[in-house]
PDB file of C-alpha atoms in Angstrom:
ATOM      1  CA  MET A   1      11.770 -12.286   6.108  1.00  0.00           C
ATOM      2  CA  GLY A   2      14.870 -10.191   6.118  1.00  0.00           C
ATOM      3  CA  ALA A   3      14.062  -6.541   5.582  1.00  0.00           C
ATOM      4  CA  PRO A   4      15.961  -4.824   2.780  1.00  0.00           C
ATOM      5  CA  GLY A   5      18.425  -2.116   3.601  1.00  0.00           C
ATOM      6  CA  TRP A   6      16.099   0.743   2.877  1.00  0.00           C
ATOM      7  CA  ARG A   7      17.981   3.754   1.486  1.00  0.00           C
ATOM      8  CA  PHE A   8      17.377   7.007   3.287  1.00  0.00           C
ATOM      9  CA  GLY A   9      18.482  10.459   2.462  1.00  0.00           C
ATOM     10  CA  ALA A  10      20.105   9.560  -0.832  1.00  0.00           C
ATOM     11  CA  ALA A  11      20.660  12.391  -3.272  1.00  0.00           C
ATOM     12  CA  PRO A  12      17.592  12.687  -5.427  1.00  0.00           C
ATOM     13  CA  ARG A  13      17.974  11.796  -9.072  1.00  0.00           C
ATOM     14  CA  ALA A  14      16.583  14.019 -11.765  1.00  0.00           C
ATOM     15  CA  GLN A  15      12.836  13.972 -11.798  1.00  0.00           C
ATOM     16  CA  ALA A  16      10.332  14.992 -14.491  1.00  0.00           C
ATOM     17  CA  PRO A  17       7.930  17.826 -13.438  1.00  0.00           C
ATOM     18  CA  ARG A  18       4.628  16.784 -12.055  1.00  0.00           C
ATOM     19  CA  PRO A  19       1.410  18.837 -11.879  1.00  0.00           C
ATOM     20  CA  SER A  20       0.277  17.429  -8.574  1.00  0.00           C
ATOM     21  CA  GLY A  21       3.557  17.785  -6.600  1.00  0.00           C
ATOM     22  CA  LYS A  22       6.720  15.694  -6.720  1.00  0.00           C
ATOM     23  CA  ALA A  23       7.217  12.527  -4.727  1.00  0.00           C
ATOM     24  CA  THR A  24       8.620  13.070  -1.253  1.00  0.00           C
ATOM     25  CA  ARG A  25      11.602  10.915  -0.439  1.00  0.00           C
ATOM     26  CA  ILE A  26      11.399   9.654   3.150  1.00  0.00           C
ATOM     27  CA  ARG A  27      14.365  11.070   5.065  1.00  0.00           C
ATOM     28  CA  PRO A  28      15.469   9.815   8.492  1.00  0.00           C
ATOM     29  CA  SER A  29      16.119  11.814  11.628  1.00  0.00           C
ATOM     30  CA  PHE A  30      16.088  10.557  15.162  1.00  0.00           C
ATOM     31  CA  ALA A  31      13.857  13.428  16.337  1.00  0.00           C
ATOM     32  CA  ALA A  32      11.560  12.874  13.472  1.00  0.00           C
ATOM     33  CA  ARG A  33      11.262   9.256  14.256  1.00  0.00           C
ATOM     34  CA  ALA A  34      10.440  10.091  17.861  1.00  0.00           C
ATOM     35  CA  ARG A  35       7.667  12.455  16.657  1.00  0.00           C
ATOM     36  CA  HIS A  36       6.332   9.803  14.330  1.00  0.00           C
ATOM     37  CA  CYS A  37       6.143   7.270  17.208  1.00  0.00           C
ATOM     38  CA  LEU A  38       4.075   9.636  19.238  1.00  0.00           C
ATOM     39  CA  ARG A  39       1.782  10.398  16.334  1.00  0.00           C
ATOM     40  CA  LEU A  40       1.597   6.756  15.389  1.00  0.00           C
ATOM     41  CA  ALA A  41       0.661   5.573  18.895  1.00  0.00           C
ATOM     42  CA  ALA A  42      -2.286   8.063  18.897  1.00  0.00           C
ATOM     43  CA  ALA A  43      -3.377   7.133  15.388  1.00  0.00           C
ATOM     44  CA  ALA A  44      -3.232   3.421  16.048  1.00  0.00           C
ATOM     45  CA  ALA A  45      -5.377   3.735  19.124  1.00  0.00           C
ATOM     46  CA  ALA A  46      -8.164   4.912  16.777  1.00  0.00           C
ATOM     47  CA  LEU A  47      -7.365   2.483  13.990  1.00  0.00           C
ATOM     48  CA  LEU A  48      -6.647  -0.820  15.676  1.00  0.00           C
ATOM     49  CA  PRO A  49      -9.090  -2.892  17.823  1.00  0.00           C
ATOM     50  CA  ALA A  50      -8.672  -3.077  21.555  1.00  0.00           C
ATOM     51  CA  ARG A  51      -7.609  -6.419  22.977  1.00  0.00           C
ATOM     52  CA  GLY A  52     -10.380  -8.775  23.986  1.00  0.00           C
ATOM     53  CA  LEU A  53     -13.161  -7.077  22.002  1.00  0.00           C
ATOM     54  CA  PRO A  54     -15.639  -9.592  20.594  1.00  0.00           C
ATOM     55  CA  GLY A  55     -15.148  -9.976  16.804  1.00  0.00           C
ATOM     56  CA  GLN A  56     -16.208 -12.157  14.010  1.00  0.00           C
ATOM     57  CA  GLU A  57     -16.806 -15.694  15.241  1.00  0.00           C
ATOM     58  CA  GLY A  58     -15.730 -14.597  18.676  1.00  0.00           C
ATOM     59  CA  ARG A  59     -12.375 -13.399  17.519  1.00  0.00           C
ATOM     60  CA  THR A  60     -10.756  -9.927  17.596  1.00  0.00           C
ATOM     61  CA  PRO A  61     -11.338  -8.207  14.260  1.00  0.00           C
ATOM     62  CA  PRO A  62      -8.248  -8.207  12.066  1.00  0.00           C
ATOM     63  CA  ALA A  63      -5.979  -5.199  12.417  1.00  0.00           C
ATOM     64  CA  VAL A  64      -5.619  -5.058   8.631  1.00  0.00           C
ATOM     65  CA  CYS A  65      -6.448  -6.937   5.519  1.00  0.00           C
ATOM     66  CA  ILE A  66      -3.493  -7.233   3.012  1.00  0.00           C
ATOM     67  CA  ILE A  67      -4.402  -7.543  -0.622  1.00  0.00           C
ATOM     68  CA  GLY A  68      -2.198  -8.396  -3.534  1.00  0.00           C
ATOM     69  CA  ALA A  69      -3.073  -9.182  -7.139  1.00  0.00           C
ATOM     70  CA  MET A  70      -0.801 -12.205  -7.742  1.00  0.00           C
ATOM     71  CA  ALA A  71       0.388 -15.201  -5.733  1.00  0.00           C
ATOM     72  CA  GLY A  72       3.982 -14.026  -5.920  1.00  0.00           C
ATOM     73  CA  GLU A  73       3.041 -10.644  -4.351  1.00  0.00           C
ATOM     74  CA  ILE A  74       1.494 -12.173  -1.238  1.00  0.00           C
ATOM     75  CA  ARG A  75       3.691 -15.298  -0.983  1.00  0.00           C
ATOM     76  CA  PRO A  76       6.422 -13.619   1.189  1.00  0.00           C
ATOM     77  CA  ILE A  77       3.773 -12.351   3.599  1.00  0.00           C
ATOM     78  CA  ARG A  78       2.011 -15.696   3.827  1.00  0.00           C
ATOM     79  CA  GLU A  79       5.373 -17.380   4.631  1.00  0.00           C
ATOM     80  CA  GLU A  80       5.669 -15.053   7.671  1.00  0.00           C
ATOM     81  CA  MET A  81       2.135 -15.873   8.938  1.00  0.00           C
ATOM     82  CA  ARG A  82       1.354 -18.247  11.826  1.00  0.00           C
ATOM     83  CA  ASP A  83      -1.761 -20.299  12.417  1.00  0.00           C
ATOM     84  CA  ALA A  84      -3.286 -19.271   9.125  1.00  0.00           C
ATOM     85  CA  VAL A  85      -6.721 -20.695   8.206  1.00  0.00           C
ATOM     86  CA  GLU A  86      -7.711 -20.670   4.537  1.00  0.00           C
ATOM     87  CA  ARG A  87     -11.145 -19.518   3.637  1.00  0.00           C
ATOM     88  CA  ARG A  88     -12.560 -19.354   0.080  1.00  0.00           C
ATOM     89  CA  ILE A  89     -15.262 -16.832  -0.571  1.00  0.00           C
ATOM     90  CA  MET A  90     -16.732 -16.603  -4.083  1.00  0.00           C
ATOM     91  CA  GLY A  91     -13.507 -18.059  -5.517  1.00  0.00           C
ATOM     92  CA  ILE A  92     -11.159 -15.758  -3.719  1.00  0.00           C
ATOM     93  CA  VAL A  93      -8.859 -17.324  -1.082  1.00  0.00           C
ATOM     94  CA  PHE A  94      -8.367 -15.427   2.161  1.00  0.00           C
ATOM     95  CA  TYR A  95      -5.676 -16.473   4.674  1.00  0.00           C
ATOM     96  CA  ASP A  96      -6.731 -15.545   8.278  1.00  0.00           C
ATOM     97  CA  GLY A  97      -3.953 -15.771  10.750  1.00  0.00           C
ATOM     98  CA  ARG A  98      -1.206 -14.044  12.747  1.00  0.00           C
ATOM     99  CA  LEU A  99       1.597 -11.792  11.454  1.00  0.00           C
ATOM    100  CA  ARG A 100       4.170 -10.520  13.872  1.00  0.00           C
ATOM    101  CA  GLY A 101       1.577 -10.938  16.627  1.00  0.00           C
ATOM    102  CA  ALA A 102      -1.295  -9.138  14.904  1.00  0.00           C
ATOM    103  CA  ARG A 103      -4.348 -10.834  13.486  1.00  0.00           C
ATOM    104  CA  VAL A 104      -4.330 -10.178   9.718  1.00  0.00           C
ATOM    105  CA  VAL A 105      -6.199 -11.385   6.640  1.00  0.00           C
ATOM    106  CA  VAL A 106      -4.271 -11.796   3.398  1.00  0.00           C
ATOM    107  CA  ALA A 107      -5.871 -12.188   0.001  1.00  0.00           C
ATOM    108  CA  GLU A 108      -4.901 -12.720  -3.649  1.00  0.00           C
ATOM    109  CA  SER A 109      -7.429 -10.744  -5.581  1.00  0.00           C
ATOM    110  CA  GLY A 110      -6.454 -11.484  -9.197  1.00  0.00           C
ATOM    111  CA  VAL A 111      -5.326  -8.922 -11.733  1.00  0.00           C
ATOM    112  CA  GLY A 112      -7.418  -5.923 -12.717  1.00  0.00           C
ATOM    113  CA  LYS A 113      -9.743  -3.359 -11.181  1.00  0.00           C
ATOM    114  CA  VAL A 114     -12.900  -5.528 -11.120  1.00  0.00           C
ATOM    115  CA  ASN A 115     -11.100  -8.372  -9.253  1.00  0.00           C
ATOM    116  CA  ALA A 116      -9.562  -5.919  -6.827  1.00  0.00           C
ATOM    117  CA  ALA A 117     -12.869  -4.244  -6.082  1.00  0.00           C
ATOM    118  CA  MET A 118     -14.484  -7.622  -5.478  1.00  0.00           C
ATOM    119  CA  ALA A 119     -11.782  -8.790  -3.139  1.00  0.00           C
ATOM    120  CA  THR A 120     -11.858  -5.591  -1.211  1.00  0.00           C
ATOM    121  CA  THR A 121     -15.606  -5.712  -0.886  1.00  0.00           C
ATOM    122  CA  LEU A 122     -15.588  -9.337   0.402  1.00  0.00           C
ATOM    123  CA  ALA A 123     -12.775  -8.555   2.833  1.00  0.00           C
ATOM    124  CA  ILE A 124     -14.770  -5.669   4.285  1.00  0.00           C
ATOM    125  CA  GLU A 125     -18.072  -7.553   4.425  1.00  0.00           C
ATOM    126  CA  HIS A 126     -16.723 -10.863   5.834  1.00  0.00           C
ATOM    127  CA  PHE A 127     -13.812  -9.803   8.015  1.00  0.00           C
ATOM    128  CA  HIS A 128     -14.455  -6.121   9.030  1.00  0.00           C
ATOM    129  CA  PRO A 129     -10.758  -5.089   9.014  1.00  0.00           C
ATOM    130  CA  ARG A 130      -9.811  -1.802  10.617  1.00  0.00           C
ATOM    131  CA  GLY A 131      -7.646  -0.994   7.681  1.00  0.00           C
ATOM    132  CA  ILE A 132      -6.497  -2.320   4.290  1.00  0.00           C
ATOM    133  CA  ILE A 133      -3.045  -2.441   2.813  1.00  0.00           C
ATOM    134  CA  PHE A 134      -2.670  -2.979  -0.924  1.00  0.00           C
ATOM    135  CA  THR A 135       0.674  -4.534  -1.852  1.00  0.00           C
ATOM    136  CA  GLY A 136       2.574  -5.746  -4.825  1.00  0.00           C
ATOM    137  CA  THR A 137       4.512  -4.523  -7.857  1.00  0.00           C
ATOM    138  CA  ALA A 138       4.053  -1.598 -10.259  1.00  0.00           C
ATOM    139  CA  GLY A 139       5.589   0.000 -13.291  1.00  0.00           C
ATOM    140  CA  GLY A 140       7.725   3.019 -12.547  1.00  0.00           C
ATOM    141  CA  LEU A 141       6.783   6.359 -14.123  1.00  0.00           C
ATOM    142  CA  ASN A 142       9.047   8.589 -12.064  1.00  0.00           C
ATOM    143  CA  PRO A 143      12.435   8.426 -13.850  1.00  0.00           C
ATOM    144  CA  ALA A 144      14.104   8.638 -10.393  1.00  0.00           C
ATOM    145  CA  LEU A 145      12.852   5.221  -9.507  1.00  0.00           C
ATOM    146  CA  ARG A 146      14.741   2.050 -10.208  1.00  0.00           C
ATOM    147  CA  PRO A 147      13.687  -1.683  -9.990  1.00  0.00           C
ATOM    148  CA  GLY A 148      13.033  -2.482  -6.326  1.00  0.00           C
ATOM    149  CA  ASP A 149      12.341   1.021  -5.185  1.00  0.00           C
ATOM    150  CA  VAL A 150       9.066   1.414  -3.268  1.00  0.00           C
ATOM    151  CA  VAL A 151       6.271   3.882  -3.710  1.00  0.00           C
ATOM    152  CA  VAL A 152       3.976   4.561  -0.729  1.00  0.00           C
ATOM    153  CA  GLY A 153       0.782   5.599  -2.397  1.00  0.00           C
ATOM    154  CA  THR A 154      -0.539   8.698  -0.589  1.00  0.00           C
ATOM    155  CA  ARG A 155      -2.956   9.292  -3.509  1.00  0.00           C
ATOM    156  CA  LEU A 156      -4.478   6.786  -5.962  1.00  0.00           C
ATOM    157  CA  VAL A 157      -6.213   7.672  -9.245  1.00  0.00           C
ATOM    158  CA  HIS A 158      -7.998   5.820 -12.118  1.00  0.00           C
ATOM    159  CA  HIS A 159      -6.012   6.891 -15.192  1.00  0.00           C
ATOM    160  CA  ASP A 160      -8.638   5.474 -17.557  1.00  0.00           C
ATOM    161  CA  LEU A 161     -11.829   6.748 -16.010  1.00  0.00           C
ATOM    162  CA  GLY A 162     -13.303   9.861 -17.664  1.00  0.00           C
ATOM    163  CA  ASP A 163     -14.248  11.405 -21.048  1.00  0.00           C
ATOM    164  CA  CYS A 164     -12.167  11.000 -24.178  1.00  0.00           C
ATOM    165  CA  THR A 165     -12.852  14.413 -25.853  1.00  0.00           C
ATOM    166  CA  PRO A 166     -11.427  15.957 -29.030  1.00  0.00           C
ATOM    167  CA  ALA A 167      -9.375  18.086 -26.771  1.00  0.00           C
ATOM    168  CA  GLY A 168      -7.970  15.119 -24.834  1.00  0.00           C
ATOM    169  CA  PHE A 169      -8.804  12.883 -21.925  1.00  0.00           C
ATOM    170  CA  VAL A 170     -10.791  14.516 -19.048  1.00  0.00           C
ATOM    171  CA  PRO A 171     -10.759  12.446 -15.796  1.00  0.00           C
ATOM    172  CA  TRP A 172     -13.735  12.357 -13.455  1.00  0.00           C
ATOM    173  CA  GLY A 173     -14.929  10.268 -10.464  1.00  0.00           C
ATOM    174  CA  ALA A 174     -17.767   7.752 -10.735  1.00  0.00           C
ATOM    175  CA  LYS A 175     -20.891   8.269  -8.656  1.00  0.00           C
ATOM    176  CA  ASN A 176     -20.728   6.808  -5.176  1.00  0.00           C
ATOM    177  CA  PRO A 177     -23.883   4.473  -4.823  1.00  0.00           C
ATOM    178  CA  VAL A 178     -23.585   4.669  -1.014  1.00  0.00           C
ATOM    179  CA  ASP A 179     -24.291   8.410  -0.695  1.00  0.00           C
ATOM    180  CA  GLY A 180     -25.167   9.352  -4.275  1.00  0.00           C
ATOM    181  CA  LYS A 181     -22.314  11.833  -4.547  1.00  0.00           C
ATOM    182  CA  ARG A 182     -19.510  11.783  -7.077  1.00  0.00           C
ATOM    183  CA  ASN A 183     -16.243  10.302  -5.965  1.00  0.00           C
ATOM    184  CA  PRO A 184     -13.060  12.487  -6.203  1.00  0.00           C
ATOM    185  CA  VAL A 185     -10.588  11.837  -8.985  1.00  0.00           C
ATOM    186  CA  PHE A 186      -7.875  11.112  -6.376  1.00  0.00           C
ATOM    187  CA  PHE A 187      -8.321   8.873  -3.379  1.00  0.00           C
ATOM    188  CA  ASP A 188      -6.267   9.885  -0.410  1.00  0.00           C
ATOM    189  CA  ALA A 189      -4.605   7.195   1.828  1.00  0.00           C
ATOM    190  CA  ASP A 190      -5.182   7.253   5.502  1.00  0.00           C
ATOM    191  CA  PRO A 191      -2.603   9.547   7.179  1.00  0.00           C
ATOM    192  CA  SER A 192      -2.105   7.254  10.184  1.00  0.00           C
ATOM    193  CA  LEU A 193      -1.366   4.258   7.986  1.00  0.00           C
ATOM    194  CA  VAL A 194       0.983   6.391   5.815  1.00  0.00           C
ATOM    195  CA  ALA A 195       2.777   7.383   9.084  1.00  0.00           C
ATOM    196  CA  ALA A 196       3.056   3.698  10.075  1.00  0.00           C
ATOM    197  CA  VAL A 197       4.546   2.843   6.739  1.00  0.00           C
ATOM    198  CA  GLU A 198       6.982   5.708   6.946  1.00  0.00           C
ATOM    199  CA  MET A 199       8.018   4.602  10.432  1.00  0.00           C
ATOM    200  CA  ALA A 200       8.417   0.988   9.218  1.00  0.00           C
ATOM    201  CA  SER A 201      10.789   2.195   6.456  1.00  0.00           C
ATOM    202  CA  ARG A 202      13.163   3.819   8.919  1.00  0.00           C
ATOM    203  CA  PRO A 203      15.951   2.405  11.090  1.00  0.00           C
ATOM    204  CA  ALA A 204      14.884   1.430  14.635  1.00  0.00           C
ATOM    205  CA  GLY A 205      17.189   3.911  16.295  1.00  0.00           C
ATOM    206  CA  PRO A 206      19.938   6.430  15.653  1.00  0.00           C
ATOM    207  CA  PRO A 207      22.889   5.136  13.657  1.00  0.00           C
ATOM    208  CA  PRO A 208      26.186   4.763  15.492  1.00  0.00           C
ATOM    209  CA  PRO A 209      28.696   7.634  14.933  1.00  0.00           C
ATOM    210  CA  ASP A 210      30.946   5.353  12.722  1.00  0.00           C
ATOM    211  CA  ALA A 211      28.098   3.929  10.677  1.00  0.00           C
ATOM    212  CA  PRO A 212      28.749   4.061   6.894  1.00  0.00           C
ATOM    213  CA  ALA A 213      26.690   6.451   4.833  1.00  0.00           C
ATOM    214  CA  PRO A 214      23.410   4.907   3.712  1.00  0.00           C
ATOM    215  CA  GLY A 215      23.157   3.787   0.128  1.00  0.00           C
ATOM    216  CA  GLY A 216      22.554   0.695  -2.033  1.00  0.00           C
ATOM    217  CA  GLY A 217      19.196  -0.337  -0.677  1.00  0.00           C
ATOM    218  CA  PRO A 218      15.796   0.373  -2.157  1.00  0.00           C
ATOM    219  CA  ALA A 219      14.548   3.958  -2.021  1.00  0.00           C
ATOM    220  CA  VAL A 220      11.180   4.617  -0.417  1.00  0.00           C
ATOM    221  CA  VAL A 221       9.120   7.508  -1.655  1.00  0.00           C
ATOM    222  CA  LYS A 222       5.630   8.861  -1.073  1.00  0.00           C
ATOM    223  CA  GLY A 223       3.704   9.659  -4.177  1.00  0.00           C
ATOM    224  CA  VAL A 224       0.850   9.100  -6.591  1.00  0.00           C
ATOM    225  CA  ILE A 225      -0.114   5.622  -7.927  1.00  0.00           C
ATOM    226  CA  ALA A 226      -2.223   5.502 -11.097  1.00  0.00           C
ATOM    227  CA  THR A 227      -4.504   2.495 -11.847  1.00  0.00           C
ATOM    228  CA  GLY A 228      -6.043   1.226 -15.058  1.00  0.00           C
ATOM    229  CA  ASP A 229      -7.203  -1.847 -16.827  1.00  0.00           C
ATOM    230  CA  ALA A 230      -4.240  -1.978 -19.176  1.00  0.00           C
ATOM    231  CA  PHE A 231      -0.698  -3.184 -18.942  1.00  0.00           C
ATOM    232  CA  ILE A 232       1.322  -0.081 -19.956  1.00  0.00           C
ATOM    233  CA  ARG A 233       4.039  -1.139 -22.385  1.00  0.00           C
ATOM    234  CA  SER A 234       4.114   2.112 -24.236  1.00  0.00           C
ATOM    235  CA  ALA A 235       6.634   4.636 -22.958  1.00  0.00           C
ATOM    236  CA  ALA A 236       4.572   7.448 -24.600  1.00  0.00           C
ATOM    237  CA  ARG A 237       1.432   6.414 -22.743  1.00  0.00           C
ATOM    238  CA  GLY A 238       3.348   6.127 -19.521  1.00  0.00           C
ATOM    239  CA  ALA A 239       4.579   9.645 -19.978  1.00  0.00           C
ATOM    240  CA  GLU A 240       1.024  10.851 -20.640  1.00  0.00           C
ATOM    241  CA  ILE A 241      -0.186   9.335 -17.358  1.00  0.00           C
ATOM    242  CA  ARG A 242       2.722  10.875 -15.476  1.00  0.00           C
ATOM    243  CA  LYS A 243       2.150  14.293 -16.943  1.00  0.00           C
ATOM    244  CA  GLN A 244      -1.639  14.305 -16.373  1.00  0.00           C
ATOM    245  CA  PHE A 245      -1.818  12.806 -12.939  1.00  0.00           C
ATOM    246  CA  GLY A 246       1.710  13.407 -11.524  1.00  0.00           C
ATOM    247  CA  ALA A 247       1.870   9.608 -11.143  1.00  0.00           C
ATOM    248  CA  ASP A 248       5.091   7.962  -9.798  1.00  0.00           C
ATOM    249  CA  ALA A 249       3.908   4.387 -10.570  1.00  0.00           C
ATOM    250  CA  VAL A 250       1.224   2.610 -12.553  1.00  0.00           C
ATOM    251  CA  GLU A 251      -0.592  -0.678 -11.861  1.00  0.00           C
ATOM    252  CA  MET A 252      -3.990  -2.337 -12.334  1.00  0.00           C
ATOM    253  CA  GLU A 253      -5.810  -2.617  -8.980  1.00  0.00           C
ATOM    254  CA  GLY A 254      -5.046  -0.001  -6.339  1.00  0.00           C
ATOM    255  CA  ALA A 255      -7.444   2.830  -7.143  1.00  0.00           C
ATOM    256  CA  ALA A 256     -10.408   0.349  -7.450  1.00  0.00           C
ATOM    257  CA  GLY A 257      -9.675  -0.937  -4.010  1.00  0.00           C
ATOM    258  CA  ALA A 258      -9.186   2.525  -2.650  1.00  0.00           C
ATOM    259  CA  GLN A 259     -12.588   3.554  -4.096  1.00  0.00           C
ATOM    260  CA  ILE A 260     -14.306   0.657  -2.311  1.00  0.00           C
ATOM    261  CA  CYS A 261     -12.439   1.635   0.959  1.00  0.00           C
ATOM    262  CA  ARG A 262     -13.591   5.201   0.679  1.00  0.00           C
ATOM    263  CA  GLN A 263     -17.147   4.176  -0.032  1.00  0.00           C
ATOM    264  CA  HIS A 264     -17.182   2.017   3.062  1.00  0.00           C
ATOM    265  CA  GLY A 265     -15.189   4.312   5.275  1.00  0.00           C
ATOM    266  CA  VAL A 266     -12.299   1.888   5.750  1.00  0.00           C
ATOM    267  CA  PRO A 267      -8.757   3.345   6.050  1.00  0.00           C
ATOM    268  CA  PHE A 268      -6.248   2.200   3.408  1.00  0.00           C
ATOM    269  CA  VAL A 269      -2.700   2.675   2.036  1.00  0.00           C
ATOM    270  CA  ALA A 270      -0.890   1.237  -0.955  1.00  0.00           C
ATOM    271  CA  ILE A 271       2.681  -0.032  -1.010  1.00  0.00           C
ATOM    272  CA  ARG A 272       4.082  -0.792  -4.457  1.00  0.00           C
ATOM    273  CA  ALA A 273       7.608  -1.764  -5.499  1.00  0.00           C
ATOM    274  CA  VAL A 274       8.820  -0.919  -8.974  1.00  0.00           C
ATOM    275  CA  SER A 275       9.515  -4.035 -11.143  1.00  0.00           C
ATOM    276  CA  ASP A 276       9.890  -2.212 -14.466  1.00  0.00           C
ATOM    277  CA  ASN A 277       8.893   0.868 -16.426  1.00  0.00           C
ATOM    278  CA  PRO A 278       7.012   1.179 -19.732  1.00  0.00           C
ATOM    279  CA  GLY A 279      10.144   1.627 -21.734  1.00  0.00           C
ATOM    280  CA  TRP A 280      11.698  -1.565 -20.284  1.00  0.00           C
ATOM    281  CA  ARG A 281       8.453  -3.438 -20.855  1.00  0.00           C
ATOM    282  CA  ALA A 282       8.731  -2.634 -24.530  1.00  0.00           C
ATOM    283  CA  ALA A 283      12.300  -3.999 -24.665  1.00  0.00           C
ATOM    284  CA  PHE A 284      12.128  -7.095 -22.489  1.00  0.00           C
ATOM    285  CA  SER A 285      10.380  -8.971 -19.853  1.00  0.00           C
ATOM    286  CA  ALA A 286      10.017  -7.502 -16.293  1.00  0.00           C
ATOM    287  CA  GLN A 287      10.012 -10.945 -14.777  1.00  0.00           C
ATOM    288  CA  PRO A 288      13.695 -10.819 -13.645  1.00  0.00           C
ATOM    289  CA  PHE A 289      12.796  -7.902 -11.352  1.00  0.00           C
ATOM    290  CA  PHE A 290       9.355  -9.098 -10.264  1.00  0.00           C
ATOM    291  CA  ASN A 291      10.569 -11.255  -7.354  1.00  0.00           C
ATOM    292  CA  LYS A 292      12.843  -8.559  -6.072  1.00  0.00           C
ATOM    293  CA  ALA A 293      10.049  -5.862  -6.175  1.00  0.00           C
ATOM    294  CA  ALA A 294       7.501  -8.254  -4.645  1.00  0.00           C
ATOM    295  CA  ALA A 295       9.883  -9.111  -1.723  1.00  0.00           C
ATOM    296  CA  ASN A 296      10.631  -5.418  -1.127  1.00  0.00           C
ATOM    297  CA  SER A 297       6.963  -4.468  -0.941  1.00  0.00           C
ATOM    298  CA  ALA A 298       6.080  -7.427   1.204  1.00  0.00           C
ATOM    299  CA  ALA A 299       8.967  -6.704   3.640  1.00  0.00           C
ATOM    300  CA  LEU A 300       7.761  -3.177   4.147  1.00  0.00           C
ATOM    301  CA  VAL A 301       4.162  -4.451   4.639  1.00  0.00           C
ATOM    302  CA  VAL A 302       5.296  -6.939   7.306  1.00  0.00           C
ATOM    303  CA  ARG A 303       7.285  -4.333   9.095  1.00  0.00           C
ATOM    304  CA  THR A 304       4.288  -1.928   8.988  1.00  0.00           C
ATOM    305  CA  VAL A 305       2.094  -4.500  10.610  1.00  0.00           C
ATOM    306  CA  GLU A 306       4.658  -4.995  13.305  1.00  0.00           C
ATOM    307  CA  ILE A 307       4.727  -1.245  13.947  1.00  0.00           C
ATOM    308  CA  LEU A 308       0.952  -1.098  14.204  1.00  0.00           C
ATOM    309  CA  GLU A 309       0.844  -4.063  16.554  1.00  0.00           C
ATOM    310  CA  ARG A 310       3.507  -2.557  18.716  1.00  0.00           C
ATOM    311  CA  ALA A 311       1.522   0.699  18.919  1.00  0.00           C
ATOM    312  CA  ALA A 312      -1.622  -1.191  19.823  1.00  0.00           C
ATOM    313  CA  ALA A 313       0.261  -3.130  22.552  1.00  0.00           C
ATOM    314  CA  ASP A 314       1.659   0.129  23.973  1.00  0.00           C
ATOM    315  CA  ARG A 315      -1.808   1.629  24.007  1.00  0.00           C
ATOM    316  CA  ASP A 316      -3.319  -1.378  25.769  1.00  0.00           C
ATOM    317  CA  SER A 317      -0.581  -1.358  28.488  1.00  0.00           C
ATOM    318  CA  ARG A 318      -1.168   2.195  29.531  1.00  0.00           C
ATOM    319  CA  PRO A 319      -2.018   2.714  33.239  1.00  0.00           C
ATOM    320  CA  GLY A 320      -5.672   3.215  33.933  1.00  0.00           C
ATOM    321  CA  ARG A 321      -6.902   1.394  30.802  1.00  0.00           C
ATOM    322  CA  LEU A 322     -10.095  -0.641  31.439  1.00  0.00           C
ATOM    323  CA  PRO A 323      -9.795  -4.320  30.596  1.00  0.00           C
TER     324      PRO A 323
END
């Protein structure tokens, strides 16, 4: 899979105000990339399994499980896998194999929050991944985003969970059955996985002095992803979600999977590429942009797995490490 020419440091387009803080465009710098490498190596040591540890059925536990809602969202990733074994659990197909050297499990959950929660729960119970990456497409709510641009979800939120009062919609978190406490409204992605995605979106080294200015590739931003059991075709409703939650993108699975991860103590991150926005959905089909968006999201997921595997290999090769 050829990685897109990610666009770094582009001049930000006009953005609507957001109550929870604006999306952060990931900007490159060689010194910053070096610092991220150091942080990532330390973070991956805690996140990824050590080589040779006994895992499920005598195998090393998967580094990550990758979950997408539709076949087209995971197909580019499956095509990159090697030695994949198909397992069907309660109707959901999981592909267990190798991706850029790392053992991963890839699943198609189906559309909607219930399906996403079910697939995430089954992945955790049957494969015990050290982290979960949610991938796929989304509708853009940030007006600065264009088809193919990618949102790295640092926070995920249910936009349809709460009280509908005469004064308006009041969001709240559902009770966590594991500990009896109420979940937060926003679910925060794991910082080490976010750092890995950020590193994956950047060039491998400093550009040559005569390199052309970056531009033309998909933008990558960190921001808020809102989730609900409705396909948002209304521009007015999309604007409401953005205003209330500061959301940059909207989809139908992420926050449900994030809630399951939080309740089980499993690190997660969401990577979503914009295929359309509510205004475009009202005018015409988003299908022409779906494949482009799905490919961009998948390419960043594959690169992230490669970064994590490289960090794990570096950790295992350090002098003095016990076998």
